[in-house]
């Protein structure tokens, strides 16, 4: 828990760890650990979710009122999410991926860029440097589609390193890929205070750049 008050908490999730338990995931999830910490009356109200294989910052509301107020700020300037990703290949400069995303089909969790059936999806990216066969990229989400960064980076021809679904799995990243939620900046729903929390790139992802 990186920040907490009566209205919200900002969490730094490790990977691989699912946010919530499901029929497909029998292993303990972040939700289970929080219920053990706060007791049986605790209700997990995540504002944004991270894939099991993604580490880093996410925000959850502590009550229904705060959740409703904060939901209105998603995908606005009052709720900024930035990620760091180690991607395959040489990627320099900056740009915007404006490419709609749709589910590939009913039998899979994969998403694809689909300009006819997809929902709008916009990702801003800026290269932070090239390191051998990899590049470090800072990404800012303007929308929140499932697997958005992973799909958009693969669409650019630079899949996230270790992404078993849209690229190639890496033995040095068991159960995860090289995507990290590095920064959250939000306007507090009760006080109007601007909160900004950052999280450095995990060691196993730094090692890829060396």
JSON list of C-alpha atoms in Angstrom, two decimals:
[
{"chain": "A", "resi": 1, "resn": "UNK", "atom": "CA", "xyz": [0.00, 0.00, 0.00]},
{"chain": "A", "resi": 2, "resn": "UNK", "atom": "CA", "xyz": [1.74, 3.18, -1.19]},
{"chain": "A", "resi": 3, "resn": "UNK", "atom": "CA", "xyz": [-0.99, 5.63, -0.09]},
{"chain": "A", "resi": 4, "resn": "UNK", "atom": "CA", "xyz": [-4.17, 5.26, 1.94]},
{"chain": "A", "resi": 5, "resn": "UNK", "atom": "CA", "xyz": [-6.88, 7.43, 3.52]},
{"chain": "A", "resi": 6, "resn": "UNK", "atom": "CA", "xyz": [-10.59, 7.01, 4.23]},
{"chain": "A", "resi": 7, "resn": "UNK", "atom": "CA", "xyz": [-11.53, 7.34, 0.54]},
{"chain": "A", "resi": 8, "resn": "UNK", "atom": "CA", "xyz": [-8.91, 5.54, -1.51]},
{"chain": "A", "resi": 9, "resn": "UNK", "atom": "CA", "xyz": [-5.73, 3.49, -1.61]},
{"chain": "A", "resi": 10, "resn": "UNK", "atom": "CA", "xyz": [-2.93, 3.30, -4.15]},
{"chain": "A", "resi": 11, "resn": "UNK", "atom": "CA", "xyz": [-1.36, -0.13, -4.39]},
{"chain": "A", "resi": 12, "resn": "UNK", "atom": "CA", "xyz": [1.90, -1.36, -5.92]},
{"chain": "A", "resi": 13, "resn": "UNK", "atom": "CA", "xyz": [1.02, -4.78, -7.36]},
{"chain": "A", "resi": 14, "resn": "UNK", "atom": "CA", "xyz": [3.74, -7.33, -8.00]},
{"chain": "A", "resi": 15, "resn": "UNK", "atom": "CA", "xyz": [3.70, -9.67, -10.98]},
{"chain": "A", "resi": 16, "resn": "UNK", "atom": "CA", "xyz": [2.61, -12.32, -11.57]},
{"chain": "A", "resi": 17, "resn": "UNK", "atom": "CA", "xyz": [-0.41, -11.67, -9.37]},
{"chain": "A", "resi": 18, "resn": "UNK", "atom": "CA", "xyz": [-4.01, -11.41, -10.54]},
{"chain": "A", "resi": 19, "resn": "UNK", "atom": "CA", "xyz": [-6.09, -8.49, -9.29]},
{"chain": "A", "resi": 20, "resn": "UNK", "atom": "CA", "xyz": [-9.18, -10.57, -8.60]},
{"chain": "A", "resi": 21, "resn": "UNK", "atom": "CA", "xyz": [-9.90, -14.27, -8.24]},
{"chain": "A", "resi": 22, "resn": "UNK", "atom": "CA", "xyz": [-11.92, -15.98, -10.95]},
{"chain": "A", "resi": 23, "resn": "UNK", "atom": "CA", "xyz": [-12.91, -19.39, -12.24]},
{"chain": "A", "resi": 24, "resn": "UNK", "atom": "CA", "xyz": [-9.83, -19.32, -14.49]},
{"chain": "A", "resi": 25, "resn": "UNK", "atom": "CA", "xyz": [-7.51, -18.33, -11.64]},
{"chain": "A", "resi": 26, "resn": "UNK", "atom": "CA", "xyz": [-7.51, -20.57, -8.56]},
{"chain": "A", "resi": 27, "resn": "UNK", "atom": "CA", "xyz": [-4.37, -18.99, -7.08]},
{"chain": "A", "resi": 28, "resn": "UNK", "atom": "CA", "xyz": [-4.64, -16.23, -4.44]},
{"chain": "A", "resi": 29, "resn": "UNK", "atom": "CA", "xyz": [-5.22, -12.79, -5.94]},
{"chain": "A", "resi": 30, "resn": "UNK", "atom": "CA", "xyz": [-4.56, -9.24, -4.76]},
{"chain": "A", "resi": 31, "resn": "UNK", "atom": "CA", "xyz": [-8.19, -9.08, -3.64]},
{"chain": "A", "resi": 32, "resn": "UNK", "atom": "CA", "xyz": [-7.63, -12.04, -1.28]},
{"chain": "A", "resi": 33, "resn": "UNK", "atom": "CA", "xyz": [-4.60, -10.43, 0.36]},
{"chain": "A", "resi": 34, "resn": "UNK", "atom": "CA", "xyz": [-6.52, -7.20, 0.90]},
{"chain": "A", "resi": 35, "resn": "UNK", "atom": "CA", "xyz": [-9.48, -9.05, 2.42]},
{"chain": "A", "resi": 36, "resn": "UNK", "atom": "CA", "xyz": [-7.08, -10.78, 4.82]},
{"chain": "A", "resi": 37, "resn": "UNK", "atom": "CA", "xyz": [-5.57, -7.41, 5.75]},
{"chain": "A", "resi": 38, "resn": "UNK", "atom": "CA", "xyz": [-8.82, -5.45, 6.21]},
{"chain": "A", "resi": 39, "resn": "UNK", "atom": "CA", "xyz": [-11.28, -8.14, 7.29]},
{"chain": "A", "resi": 40, "resn": "UNK", "atom": "CA", "xyz": [-14.40, -9.83, 5.92]},
{"chain": "A", "resi": 41, "resn": "UNK", "atom": "CA", "xyz": [-16.32, -6.57, 5.44]},
{"chain": "A", "resi": 42, "resn": "UNK", "atom": "CA", "xyz": [-13.76, -5.26, 2.94]},
{"chain": "A", "resi": 43, "resn": "UNK", "atom": "CA", "xyz": [-14.99, -4.72, -0.64]},
{"chain": "A", "resi": 44, "resn": "UNK", "atom": "CA", "xyz": [-12.37, -4.41, -3.38]},
{"chain": "A", "resi": 45, "resn": "UNK", "atom": "CA", "xyz": [-13.27, -1.49, -5.69]},
{"chain": "A", "resi": 46, "resn": "UNK", "atom": "CA", "xyz": [-10.40, -1.11, -8.18]},
{"chain": "A", "resi": 47, "resn": "UNK", "atom": "CA", "xyz": [-10.51, 2.00, -10.40]},
{"chain": "A", "resi": 48, "resn": "UNK", "atom": "CA", "xyz": [-8.10, 0.47, -12.87]},
{"chain": "A", "resi": 49, "resn": "UNK", "atom": "CA", "xyz": [-6.97, -3.14, -13.15]},
{"chain": "A", "resi": 50, "resn": "UNK", "atom": "CA", "xyz": [-3.63, -4.56, -14.15]},
{"chain": "A", "resi": 51, "resn": "UNK", "atom": "CA", "xyz": [-3.07, -7.83, -15.97]},
{"chain": "A", "resi": 52, "resn": "UNK", "atom": "CA", "xyz": [-1.60, -10.65, -13.91]},
{"chain": "A", "resi": 53, "resn": "UNK", "atom": "CA", "xyz": [1.70, -10.24, -15.73]},
{"chain": "A", "resi": 54, "resn": "UNK", "atom": "CA", "xyz": [1.85, -6.44, -15.27]},
{"chain": "A", "resi": 55, "resn": "UNK", "atom": "CA", "xyz": [3.35, -4.91, -12.13]},
{"chain": "A", "resi": 56, "resn": "UNK", "atom": "CA", "xyz": [2.99, -1.49, -10.60]},
{"chain": "A", "resi": 57, "resn": "UNK", "atom": "CA", "xyz": [0.54, 1.10, -9.38]},
{"chain": "A", "resi": 58, "resn": "UNK", "atom": "CA", "xyz": [-3.23, 0.88, -9.32]},
{"chain": "A", "resi": 59, "resn": "UNK", "atom": "CA", "xyz": [-5.92, 2.73, -7.40]},
{"chain": "A", "resi": 60, "resn": "UNK", "atom": "CA", "xyz": [-8.90, 1.39, -5.47]},
{"chain": "A", "resi": 61, "resn": "UNK", "atom": "CA", "xyz": [-11.71, 3.23, -3.69]},
{"chain": "A", "resi": 62, "resn": "UNK", "atom": "CA", "xyz": [-12.45, 2.52, -0.03]},
{"chain": "A", "resi": 63, "resn": "UNK", "atom": "CA", "xyz": [-16.22, 3.11, -0.31]},
{"chain": "A", "resi": 64, "resn": "UNK", "atom": "CA", "xyz": [-18.97, 3.24, -2.92]},
{"chain": "A", "resi": 65, "resn": "UNK", "atom": "CA", "xyz": [-19.28, 7.04, -2.87]},
{"chain": "A", "resi": 66, "resn": "UNK", "atom": "CA", "xyz": [-15.58, 7.60, -3.55]},
{"chain": "A", "resi": 67, "resn": "UNK", "atom": "CA", "xyz": [-15.73, 4.95, -6.27]},
{"chain": "A", "resi": 68, "resn": "UNK", "atom": "CA", "xyz": [-18.56, 6.72, -8.09]},
{"chain": "A", "resi": 69, "resn": "UNK", "atom": "CA", "xyz": [-16.82, 10.10, -7.88]},
{"chain": "A", "resi": 70, "resn": "UNK", "atom": "CA", "xyz": [-13.50, 8.71, -9.09]},
{"chain": "A", "resi": 71, "resn": "UNK", "atom": "CA", "xyz": [-15.06, 6.78, -11.96]},
{"chain": "A", "resi": 72, "resn": "UNK", "atom": "CA", "xyz": [-16.07, 10.13, -13.48]},
{"chain": "A", "resi": 73, "resn": "UNK", "atom": "CA", "xyz": [-12.41, 11.17, -13.64]},
{"chain": "A", "resi": 74, "resn": "UNK", "atom": "CA", "xyz": [-11.17, 8.10, -15.53]},
{"chain": "A", "resi": 75, "resn": "UNK", "atom": "CA", "xyz": [-9.68, 8.96, -18.93]},
{"chain": "A", "resi": 76, "resn": "UNK", "atom": "CA", "xyz": [-9.61, 12.66, -18.04]},
{"chain": "A", "resi": 77, "resn": "UNK", "atom": "CA", "xyz": [-6.79, 14.96, -17.03]},
{"chain": "A", "resi": 78, "resn": "UNK", "atom": "CA", "xyz": [-7.74, 14.34, -13.39]},
{"chain": "A", "resi": 79, "resn": "UNK", "atom": "CA", "xyz": [-6.59, 10.69, -13.58]},
{"chain": "A", "resi": 80, "resn": "UNK", "atom": "CA", "xyz": [-3.28, 10.10, -15.32]},
{"chain": "A", "resi": 81, "resn": "UNK", "atom": "CA", "xyz": [-1.69, 6.68, -15.75]},
{"chain": "A", "resi": 82, "resn": "UNK", "atom": "CA", "xyz": [1.76, 6.20, -17.19]},
{"chain": "A", "resi": 83, "resn": "UNK", "atom": "CA", "xyz": [3.53, 2.94, -17.85]},
{"chain": "A", "resi": 84, "resn": "UNK", "atom": "CA", "xyz": [7.08, 1.86, -18.60]},
{"chain": "A", "resi": 85, "resn": "UNK", "atom": "CA", "xyz": [7.56, -1.01, -21.04]},
{"chain": "A", "resi": 86, "resn": "UNK", "atom": "CA", "xyz": [10.60, -2.82, -22.35]},
{"chain": "A", "resi": 87, "resn": "UNK", "atom": "CA", "xyz": [9.70, -3.60, -25.96]},
{"chain": "A", "resi": 88, "resn": "UNK", "atom": "CA", "xyz": [11.42, -5.68, -28.62]},
{"chain": "A", "resi": 89, "resn": "UNK", "atom": "CA", "xyz": [13.49, -3.94, -31.27]},
{"chain": "A", "resi": 90, "resn": "UNK", "atom": "CA", "xyz": [14.74, -0.43, -31.84]},
{"chain": "A", "resi": 91, "resn": "UNK", "atom": "CA", "xyz": [12.05, 2.17, -31.15]},
{"chain": "A", "resi": 92, "resn": "UNK", "atom": "CA", "xyz": [13.04, 5.84, -31.10]},
{"chain": "A", "resi": 93, "resn": "UNK", "atom": "CA", "xyz": [11.20, 9.14, -30.97]},
{"chain": "A", "resi": 94, "resn": "UNK", "atom": "CA", "xyz": [7.57, 9.45, -29.90]},
{"chain": "A", "resi": 95, "resn": "UNK", "atom": "CA", "xyz": [4.11, 9.06, -31.32]},
{"chain": "A", "resi": 96, "resn": "UNK", "atom": "CA", "xyz": [0.46, 8.22, -30.84]},
{"chain": "A", "resi": 97, "resn": "UNK", "atom": "CA", "xyz": [-1.24, 4.92, -31.61]},
{"chain": "A", "resi": 98, "resn": "UNK", "atom": "CA", "xyz": [-4.89, 5.63, -32.46]},
{"chain": "A", "resi": 99, "resn": "UNK", "atom": "CA", "xyz": [-6.15, 2.17, -33.35]},
{"chain": "A", "resi": 100, "resn": "UNK", "atom": "CA", "xyz": [-9.49, 0.65, -32.22]},
{"chain": "A", "resi": 101, "resn": "UNK", "atom": "CA", "xyz": [-9.38, -2.65, -30.34]},
{"chain": "A", "resi": 102, "resn": "UNK", "atom": "CA", "xyz": [-11.79, -5.58, -30.46]},
{"chain": "A", "resi": 103, "resn": "UNK", "atom": "CA", "xyz": [-11.88, -9.07, -29.00]},
{"chain": "A", "resi": 104, "resn": "UNK", "atom": "CA", "xyz": [-10.40, -11.56, -31.45]},
{"chain": "A", "resi": 105, "resn": "UNK", "atom": "CA", "xyz": [-13.25, -14.05, -30.95]},
{"chain": "A", "resi": 106, "resn": "UNK", "atom": "CA", "xyz": [-15.39, -15.51, -28.20]},
{"chain": "A", "resi": 107, "resn": "UNK", "atom": "CA", "xyz": [-12.99, -18.40, -27.52]},
{"chain": "A", "resi": 108, "resn": "UNK", "atom": "CA", "xyz": [-9.93, -16.37, -26.56]},
{"chain": "A", "resi": 109, "resn": "UNK", "atom": "CA", "xyz": [-8.83, -13.49, -24.34]},
{"chain": "A", "resi": 110, "resn": "UNK", "atom": "CA", "xyz": [-6.74, -12.06, -27.17]},
{"chain": "A", "resi": 111, "resn": "UNK", "atom": "CA", "xyz": [-7.54, -8.61, -28.52]},
{"chain": "A", "resi": 112, "resn": "UNK", "atom": "CA", "xyz": [-6.75, -7.26, -31.98]},
{"chain": "A", "resi": 113, "resn": "UNK", "atom": "CA", "xyz": [-6.69, -3.95, -33.80]},
{"chain": "A", "resi": 114, "resn": "UNK", "atom": "CA", "xyz": [-9.95, -3.82, -35.78]},
{"chain": "A", "resi": 115, "resn": "UNK", "atom": "CA", "xyz": [-10.79, -0.59, -37.58]},
{"chain": "A", "resi": 116, "resn": "UNK", "atom": "CA", "xyz": [-14.33, -1.78, -38.36]},
{"chain": "A", "resi": 117, "resn": "UNK", "atom": "CA", "xyz": [-15.55, -3.39, -35.14]},
{"chain": "A", "resi": 118, "resn": "UNK", "atom": "CA", "xyz": [-13.10, -2.13, -32.52]},
{"chain": "A", "resi": 119, "resn": "UNK", "atom": "CA", "xyz": [-13.70, 0.40, -29.77]},
{"chain": "A", "resi": 120, "resn": "UNK", "atom": "CA", "xyz": [-11.61, 3.60, -29.79]},
{"chain": "A", "resi": 121, "resn": "UNK", "atom": "CA", "xyz": [-8.19, 3.18, -28.19]},
{"chain": "A", "resi": 122, "resn": "UNK", "atom": "CA", "xyz": [-5.42, 5.79, -27.96]},
{"chain": "A", "resi": 123, "resn": "UNK", "atom": "CA", "xyz": [-1.93, 5.30, -26.51]},
{"chain": "A", "resi": 124, "resn": "UNK", "atom": "CA", "xyz": [0.80, 7.95, -26.44]},
{"chain": "A", "resi": 125, "resn": "UNK", "atom": "CA", "xyz": [4.37, 6.66, -26.42]},
{"chain": "A", "resi": 126, "resn": "UNK", "atom": "CA", "xyz": [7.82, 8.16, -25.99]},
{"chain": "A", "resi": 127, "resn": "UNK", "atom": "CA", "xyz": [11.08, 6.25, -26.28]},
{"chain": "A", "resi": 128, "resn": "UNK", "atom": "CA", "xyz": [13.37, 6.51, -23.26]},
{"chain": "A", "resi": 129, "resn": "UNK", "atom": "CA", "xyz": [16.33, 4.89, -25.03]},
{"chain": "A", "resi": 130, "resn": "UNK", "atom": "CA", "xyz": [17.52, 1.88, -26.99]},
{"chain": "A", "resi": 131, "resn": "UNK", "atom": "CA", "xyz": [19.38, -0.88, -25.12]},
{"chain": "A", "resi": 132, "resn": "UNK", "atom": "CA", "xyz": [20.70, -3.55, -27.45]},
{"chain": "A", "resi": 133, "resn": "UNK", "atom": "CA", "xyz": [17.79, -5.59, -28.78]},
{"chain": "A", "resi": 134, "resn": "UNK", "atom": "CA", "xyz": [15.27, -3.76, -26.55]},
{"chain": "A", "resi": 135, "resn": "UNK", "atom": "CA", "xyz": [13.87, -0.24, -26.14]},
{"chain": "A", "resi": 136, "resn": "UNK", "atom": "CA", "xyz": [12.45, 1.38, -23.02]},
{"chain": "A", "resi": 137, "resn": "UNK", "atom": "CA", "xyz": [9.21, 3.22, -23.70]},
{"chain": "A", "resi": 138, "resn": "UNK", "atom": "CA", "xyz": [7.03, 5.50, -21.54]},
{"chain": "A", "resi": 139, "resn": "UNK", "atom": "CA", "xyz": [3.33, 5.14, -22.35]},
{"chain": "A", "resi": 140, "resn": "UNK", "atom": "CA", "xyz": [0.34, 7.25, -21.42]},
{"chain": "A", "resi": 141, "resn": "UNK", "atom": "CA", "xyz": [-3.19, 5.84, -21.74]},
{"chain": "A", "resi": 142, "resn": "UNK", "atom": "CA", "xyz": [-5.99, 8.04, -23.03]},
{"chain": "A", "resi": 143, "resn": "UNK", "atom": "CA", "xyz": [-8.44, 5.12, -23.04]},
{"chain": "A", "resi": 144, "resn": "UNK", "atom": "CA", "xyz": [-8.59, 1.93, -21.01]},
{"chain": "A", "resi": 145, "resn": "UNK", "atom": "CA", "xyz": [-9.17, -1.03, -23.30]},
{"chain": "A", "resi": 146, "resn": "UNK", "atom": "CA", "xyz": [-8.23, -4.54, -22.18]},
{"chain": "A", "resi": 147, "resn": "UNK", "atom": "CA", "xyz": [-4.59, -5.31, -23.11]},
{"chain": "A", "resi": 148, "resn": "UNK", "atom": "CA", "xyz": [-4.39, -1.88, -24.79]},
{"chain": "A", "resi": 149, "resn": "UNK", "atom": "CA", "xyz": [-0.65, -1.27, -24.46]},
{"chain": "A", "resi": 150, "resn": "UNK", "atom": "CA", "xyz": [0.21, -4.86, -25.34]},
{"chain": "A", "resi": 151, "resn": "UNK", "atom": "CA", "xyz": [-1.98, -4.80, -28.46]},
{"chain": "A", "resi": 152, "resn": "UNK", "atom": "CA", "xyz": [-0.79, -1.37, -29.59]},
{"chain": "A", "resi": 153, "resn": "UNK", "atom": "CA", "xyz": [2.91, -2.17, -29.16]},
{"chain": "A", "resi": 154, "resn": "UNK", "atom": "CA", "xyz": [2.51, -5.41, -31.09]},
{"chain": "A", "resi": 155, "resn": "UNK", "atom": "CA", "xyz": [0.62, -3.42, -33.74]},
{"chain": "A", "resi": 156, "resn": "UNK", "atom": "CA", "xyz": [3.67, -1.14, -34.05]},
{"chain": "A", "resi": 157, "resn": "UNK", "atom": "CA", "xyz": [5.90, -4.18, -34.54]},
{"chain": "A", "resi": 158, "resn": "UNK", "atom": "CA", "xyz": [7.48, -3.80, -31.10]},
{"chain": "A", "resi": 159, "resn": "UNK", "atom": "CA", "xyz": [5.72, -6.24, -28.75]},
{"chain": "A", "resi": 160, "resn": "UNK", "atom": "CA", "xyz": [6.30, -6.00, -25.00]},
{"chain": "A", "resi": 161, "resn": "UNK", "atom": "CA", "xyz": [9.24, -8.23, -24.08]},
{"chain": "A", "resi": 162, "resn": "UNK", "atom": "CA", "xyz": [8.13, -11.54, -22.64]},
{"chain": "A", "resi": 163, "resn": "UNK", "atom": "CA", "xyz": [4.50, -11.11, -23.72]},
{"chain": "A", "resi": 164, "resn": "UNK", "atom": "CA", "xyz": [3.41, -14.69, -24.30]},
{"chain": "A", "resi": 165, "resn": "UNK", "atom": "CA", "xyz": [0.11, -13.60, -25.84]},
{"chain": "A", "resi": 166, "resn": "UNK", "atom": "CA", "xyz": [1.26, -10.97, -28.35]},
{"chain": "A", "resi": 167, "resn": "UNK", "atom": "CA", "xyz": [4.98, -11.71, -28.62]},
{"chain": "A", "resi": 168, "resn": "UNK", "atom": "CA", "xyz": [7.41, -14.29, -27.25]},
{"chain": "A", "resi": 169, "resn": "UNK", "atom": "CA", "xyz": [7.67, -15.56, -23.68]},
{"chain": "A", "resi": 170, "resn": "UNK", "atom": "CA", "xyz": [11.02, -15.07, -21.90]},
{"chain": "A", "resi": 171, "resn": "UNK", "atom": "CA", "xyz": [12.39, -17.63, -19.44]},
{"chain": "A", "resi": 172, "resn": "UNK", "atom": "CA", "xyz": [13.94, -14.82, -17.36]},
{"chain": "A", "resi": 173, "resn": "UNK", "atom": "CA", "xyz": [10.46, -13.34, -16.76]},
{"chain": "A", "resi": 174, "resn": "UNK", "atom": "CA", "xyz": [8.46, -16.31, -15.44]},
{"chain": "A", "resi": 175, "resn": "UNK", "atom": "CA", "xyz": [4.73, -15.58, -15.39]},
{"chain": "A", "resi": 176, "resn": "UNK", "atom": "CA", "xyz": [5.11, -11.93, -16.34]},
{"chain": "A", "resi": 177, "resn": "UNK", "atom": "CA", "xyz": [6.11, -9.57, -19.15]},
{"chain": "A", "resi": 178, "resn": "UNK", "atom": "CA", "xyz": [8.01, -6.28, -19.24]},
{"chain": "A", "resi": 179, "resn": "UNK", "atom": "CA", "xyz": [5.17, -3.85, -18.51]},
{"chain": "A", "resi": 180, "resn": "UNK", "atom": "CA", "xyz": [5.04, -1.74, -15.35]},
{"chain": "A", "resi": 181, "resn": "UNK", "atom": "CA", "xyz": [2.54, 0.87, -14.14]},
{"chain": "A", "resi": 182, "resn": "UNK", "atom": "CA", "xyz": [5.05, 3.53, -13.09]},
{"chain": "A", "resi": 183, "resn": "UNK", "atom": "CA", "xyz": [3.03, 6.66, -12.29]},
{"chain": "A", "resi": 184, "resn": "UNK", "atom": "CA", "xyz": [-0.45, 7.65, -11.14]},
{"chain": "A", "resi": 185, "resn": "UNK", "atom": "CA", "xyz": [-1.54, 11.25, -10.75]},
{"chain": "A", "resi": 186, "resn": "UNK", "atom": "CA", "xyz": [-5.09, 11.90, -9.60]},
{"chain": "A", "resi": 187, "resn": "UNK", "atom": "CA", "xyz": [-7.30, 14.54, -8.06]},
{"chain": "A", "resi": 188, "resn": "UNK", "atom": "CA", "xyz": [-8.63, 13.36, -4.71]},
{"chain": "A", "resi": 189, "resn": "UNK", "atom": "CA", "xyz": [-12.44, 13.01, -4.94]},
{"chain": "A", "resi": 190, "resn": "UNK", "atom": "CA", "xyz": [-13.04, 14.49, -1.48]},
{"chain": "A", "resi": 191, "resn": "UNK", "atom": "CA", "xyz": [-10.32, 17.07, -0.89]},
{"chain": "A", "resi": 192, "resn": "UNK", "atom": "CA", "xyz": [-9.42, 18.15, -4.43]},
{"chain": "A", "resi": 193, "resn": "UNK", "atom": "CA", "xyz": [-5.76, 17.55, -3.58]},
{"chain": "A", "resi": 194, "resn": "UNK", "atom": "CA", "xyz": [-3.55, 16.33, -6.44]},
{"chain": "A", "resi": 195, "resn": "UNK", "atom": "CA", "xyz": [-1.82, 13.05, -5.50]},
{"chain": "A", "resi": 196, "resn": "UNK", "atom": "CA", "xyz": [1.13, 11.73, -7.49]},
{"chain": "A", "resi": 197, "resn": "UNK", "atom": "CA", "xyz": [2.76, 8.37, -6.79]},
{"chain": "A", "resi": 198, "resn": "UNK", "atom": "CA", "xyz": [5.61, 6.80, -8.76]},
{"chain": "A", "resi": 199, "resn": "UNK", "atom": "CA", "xyz": [7.11, 3.32, -8.82]},
{"chain": "A", "resi": 200, "resn": "UNK", "atom": "CA", "xyz": [10.54, 2.51, -10.32]},
{"chain": "A", "resi": 201, "resn": "UNK", "atom": "CA", "xyz": [11.08, -0.16, -12.95]},
{"chain": "A", "resi": 202, "resn": "UNK", "atom": "CA", "xyz": [11.43, -3.55, -11.19]},
{"chain": "A", "resi": 203, "resn": "UNK", "atom": "CA", "xyz": [14.89, -5.09, -11.08]},
{"chain": "A", "resi": 204, "resn": "UNK", "atom": "CA", "xyz": [14.02, -7.98, -13.40]},
{"chain": "A", "resi": 205, "resn": "UNK", "atom": "CA", "xyz": [12.97, -5.49, -16.09]},
{"chain": "A", "resi": 206, "resn": "UNK", "atom": "CA", "xyz": [16.04, -3.30, -15.52]},
{"chain": "A", "resi": 207, "resn": "UNK", "atom": "CA", "xyz": [18.15, -6.40, -16.10]},
{"chain": "A", "resi": 208, "resn": "UNK", "atom": "CA", "xyz": [16.78, -6.70, -19.65]},
{"chain": "A", "resi": 209, "resn": "UNK", "atom": "CA", "xyz": [18.24, -3.27, -20.44]},
{"chain": "A", "resi": 210, "resn": "UNK", "atom": "CA", "xyz": [21.73, -4.33, -19.34]}
]
